[in-house]
Coordinates of N, CA, C and O in Angstrom, one line a residue:
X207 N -19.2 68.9 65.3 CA -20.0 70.0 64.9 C -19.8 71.2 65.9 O -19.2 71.0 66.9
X208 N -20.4 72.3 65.7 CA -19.9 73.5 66.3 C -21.1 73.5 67.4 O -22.3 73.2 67.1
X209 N -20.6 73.8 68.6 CA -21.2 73.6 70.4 C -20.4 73.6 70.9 O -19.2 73.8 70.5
X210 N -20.8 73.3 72.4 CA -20.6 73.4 73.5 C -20.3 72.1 74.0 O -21.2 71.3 74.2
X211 N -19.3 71.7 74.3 CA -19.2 69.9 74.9 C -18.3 70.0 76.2 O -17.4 70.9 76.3
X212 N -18.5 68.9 77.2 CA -17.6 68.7 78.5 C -16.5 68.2 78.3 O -16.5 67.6 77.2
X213 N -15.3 68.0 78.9 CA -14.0 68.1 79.3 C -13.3 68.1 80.7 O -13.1 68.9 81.6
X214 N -13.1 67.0 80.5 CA -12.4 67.0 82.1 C -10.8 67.5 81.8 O -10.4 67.4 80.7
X215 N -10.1 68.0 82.8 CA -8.6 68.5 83.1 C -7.9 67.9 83.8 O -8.3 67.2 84.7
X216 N -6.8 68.2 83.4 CA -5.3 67.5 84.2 C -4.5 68.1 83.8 O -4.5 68.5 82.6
X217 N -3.3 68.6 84.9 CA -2.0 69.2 85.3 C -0.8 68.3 86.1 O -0.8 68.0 87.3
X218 N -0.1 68.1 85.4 CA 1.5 67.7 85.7 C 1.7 68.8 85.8 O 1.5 69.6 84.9
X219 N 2.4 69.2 87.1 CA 3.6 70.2 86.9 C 4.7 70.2 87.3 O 5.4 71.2 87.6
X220 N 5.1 68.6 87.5 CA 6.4 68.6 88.3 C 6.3 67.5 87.3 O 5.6 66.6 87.8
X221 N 7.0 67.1 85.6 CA 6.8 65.9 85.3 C 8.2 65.2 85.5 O 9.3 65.7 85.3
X222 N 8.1 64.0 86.0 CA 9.2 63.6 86.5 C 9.6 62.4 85.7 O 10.8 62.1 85.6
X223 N 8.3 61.6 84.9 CA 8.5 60.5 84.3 C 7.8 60.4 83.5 O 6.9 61.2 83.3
X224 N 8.0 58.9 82.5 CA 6.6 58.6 81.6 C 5.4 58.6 81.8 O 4.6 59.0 81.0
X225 N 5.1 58.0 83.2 CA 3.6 57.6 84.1 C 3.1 59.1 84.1 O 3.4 60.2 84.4
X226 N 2.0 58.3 83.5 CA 0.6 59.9 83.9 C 0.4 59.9 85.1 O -0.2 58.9 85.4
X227 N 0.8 60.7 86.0 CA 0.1 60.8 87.6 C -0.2 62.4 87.5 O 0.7 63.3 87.7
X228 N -1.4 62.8 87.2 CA -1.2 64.3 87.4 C -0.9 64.7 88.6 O -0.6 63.7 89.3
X229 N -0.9 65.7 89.3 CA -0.8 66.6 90.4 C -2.5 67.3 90.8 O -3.1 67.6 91.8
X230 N -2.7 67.4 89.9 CA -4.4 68.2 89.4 C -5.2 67.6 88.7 O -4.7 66.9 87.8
X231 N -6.8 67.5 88.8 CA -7.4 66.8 88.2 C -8.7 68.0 88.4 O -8.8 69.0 89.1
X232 N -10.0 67.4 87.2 CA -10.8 68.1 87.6 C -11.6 67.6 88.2 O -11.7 66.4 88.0
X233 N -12.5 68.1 89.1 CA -13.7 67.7 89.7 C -15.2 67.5 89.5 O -16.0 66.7 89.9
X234 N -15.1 68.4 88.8 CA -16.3 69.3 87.3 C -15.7 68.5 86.3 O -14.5 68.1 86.4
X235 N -16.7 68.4 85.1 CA -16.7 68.8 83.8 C -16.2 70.4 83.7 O -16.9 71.4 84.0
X236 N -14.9 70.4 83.1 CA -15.1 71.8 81.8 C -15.9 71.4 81.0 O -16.7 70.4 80.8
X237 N -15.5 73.1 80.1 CA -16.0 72.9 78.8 C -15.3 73.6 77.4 O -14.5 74.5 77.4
X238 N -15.7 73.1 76.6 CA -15.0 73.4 75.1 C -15.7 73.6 73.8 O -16.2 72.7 73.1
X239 N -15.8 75.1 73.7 CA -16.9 75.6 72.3 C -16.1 75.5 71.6 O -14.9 75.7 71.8
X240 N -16.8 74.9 70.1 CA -16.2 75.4 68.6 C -17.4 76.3 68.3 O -18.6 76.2 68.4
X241 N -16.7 77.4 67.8 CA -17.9 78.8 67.4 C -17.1 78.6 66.0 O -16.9 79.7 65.4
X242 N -16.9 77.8 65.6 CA -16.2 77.8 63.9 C -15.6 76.5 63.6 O -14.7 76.0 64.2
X243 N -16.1 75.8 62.4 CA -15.5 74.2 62.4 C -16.2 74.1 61.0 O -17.4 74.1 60.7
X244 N -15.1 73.9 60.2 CA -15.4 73.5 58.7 C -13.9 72.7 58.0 O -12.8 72.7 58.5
X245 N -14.2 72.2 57.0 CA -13.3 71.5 56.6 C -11.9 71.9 56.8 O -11.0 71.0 56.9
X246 N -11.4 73.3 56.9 CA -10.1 73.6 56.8 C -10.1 74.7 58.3 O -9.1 75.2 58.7
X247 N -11.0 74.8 58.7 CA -10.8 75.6 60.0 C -11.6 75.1 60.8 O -12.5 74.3 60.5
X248 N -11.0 75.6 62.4 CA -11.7 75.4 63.7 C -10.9 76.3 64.2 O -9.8 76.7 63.9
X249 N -12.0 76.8 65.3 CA -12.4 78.2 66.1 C -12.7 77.9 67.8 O -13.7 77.2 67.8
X250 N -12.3 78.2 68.9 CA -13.2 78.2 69.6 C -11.9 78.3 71.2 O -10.7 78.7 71.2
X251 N -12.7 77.8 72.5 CA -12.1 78.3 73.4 C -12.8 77.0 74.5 O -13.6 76.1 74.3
X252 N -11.8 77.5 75.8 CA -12.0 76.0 76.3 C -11.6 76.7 77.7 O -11.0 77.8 77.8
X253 N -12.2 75.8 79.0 CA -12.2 76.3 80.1 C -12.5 75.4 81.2 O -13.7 75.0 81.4
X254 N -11.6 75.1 81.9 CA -11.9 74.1 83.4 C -10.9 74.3 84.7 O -9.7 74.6 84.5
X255 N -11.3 74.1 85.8 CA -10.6 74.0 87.0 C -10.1 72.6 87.7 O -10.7 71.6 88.2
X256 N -8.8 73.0 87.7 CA -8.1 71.6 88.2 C -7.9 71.5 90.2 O -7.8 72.4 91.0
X257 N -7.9 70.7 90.3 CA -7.7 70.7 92.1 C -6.5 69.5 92.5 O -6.5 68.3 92.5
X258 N -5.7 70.7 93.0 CA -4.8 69.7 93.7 C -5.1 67.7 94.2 O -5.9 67.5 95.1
X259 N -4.5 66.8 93.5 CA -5.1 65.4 94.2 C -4.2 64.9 95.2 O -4.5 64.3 96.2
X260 N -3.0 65.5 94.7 CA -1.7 64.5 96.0 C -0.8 66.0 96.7 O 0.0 66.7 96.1
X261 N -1.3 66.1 97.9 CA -1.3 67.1 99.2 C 0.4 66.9 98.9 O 1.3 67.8 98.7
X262 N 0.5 65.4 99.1 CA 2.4 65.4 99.8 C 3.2 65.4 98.4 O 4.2 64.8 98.2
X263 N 2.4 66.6 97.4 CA 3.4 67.4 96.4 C 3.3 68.7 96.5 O 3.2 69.4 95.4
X264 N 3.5 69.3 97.8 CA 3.8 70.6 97.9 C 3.0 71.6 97.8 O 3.3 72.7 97.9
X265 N 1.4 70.8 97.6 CA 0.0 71.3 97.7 C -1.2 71.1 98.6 O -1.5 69.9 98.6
X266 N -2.0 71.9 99.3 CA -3.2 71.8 99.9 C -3.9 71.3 99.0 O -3.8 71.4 97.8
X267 N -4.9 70.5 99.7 CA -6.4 69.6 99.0 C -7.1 70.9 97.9 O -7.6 70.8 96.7
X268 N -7.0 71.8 98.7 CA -7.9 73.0 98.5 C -7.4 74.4 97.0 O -8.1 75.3 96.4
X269 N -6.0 73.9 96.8 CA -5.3 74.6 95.6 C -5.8 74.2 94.8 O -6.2 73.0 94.9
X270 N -6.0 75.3 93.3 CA -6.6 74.8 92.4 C -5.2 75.9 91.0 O -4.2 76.5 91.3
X271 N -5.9 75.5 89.7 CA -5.6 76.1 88.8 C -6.7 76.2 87.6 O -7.4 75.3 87.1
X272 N -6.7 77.6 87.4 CA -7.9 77.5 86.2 C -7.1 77.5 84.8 O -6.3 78.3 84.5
X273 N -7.7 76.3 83.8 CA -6.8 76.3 82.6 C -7.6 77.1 81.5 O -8.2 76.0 81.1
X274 N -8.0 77.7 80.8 CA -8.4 78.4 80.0 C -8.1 79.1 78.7 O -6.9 79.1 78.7
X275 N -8.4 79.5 77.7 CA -8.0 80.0 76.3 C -8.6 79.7 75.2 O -9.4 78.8 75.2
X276 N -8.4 80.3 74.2 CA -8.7 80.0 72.8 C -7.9 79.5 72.0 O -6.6 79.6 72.0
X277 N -8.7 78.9 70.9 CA -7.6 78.3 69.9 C -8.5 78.3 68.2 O -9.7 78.0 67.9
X278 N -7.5 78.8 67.3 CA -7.7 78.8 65.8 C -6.6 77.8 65.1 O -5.4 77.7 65.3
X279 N -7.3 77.1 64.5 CA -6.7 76.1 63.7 C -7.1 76.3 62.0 O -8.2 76.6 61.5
X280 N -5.8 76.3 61.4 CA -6.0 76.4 59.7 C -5.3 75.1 59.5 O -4.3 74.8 60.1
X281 N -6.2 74.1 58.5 CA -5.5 72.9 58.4 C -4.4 72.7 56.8 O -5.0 72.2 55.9
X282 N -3.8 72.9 56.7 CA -2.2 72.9 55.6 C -3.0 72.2 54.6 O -2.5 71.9 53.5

């Protein structure tokens, strides 16, 4: 239904293999609105910050990345 709900995040950006190991995780809950959701559409936007987990990949504890955007879906 159309709200507001939490979301945790994750960033690979060095994917090297099958294994999920991200690089980034969230610490927080994000979050993810649908401001539009009916049988053939959804509407909405999404938003969380990731933080560096493993330092000895080329990152401080303290680097982050914010993932963010919107998205419209028409279902075929």
């Amino acid at each position: 239904s159309e709200g507001t709900y939490s979301i945790e995040g994750f960033y690979d950006r060095s994917k090297t293999n099958d294994a999920f190991l991200p690089d980034f995780t969230s610490k927080q809950n994000g979050t993810i609105t649908f401001i539009k959701l009916d049988g053939k559409h959804m509407e909405g936007n999404f938003s969380v910050v990731v933080y560096c987990i493993f330092p000895y990949n080329n990152c401080a504890e303290k680097d982050s990345v914010i993932i963010s955007g919107s998205f419209k879906v028409n279902q075929l």
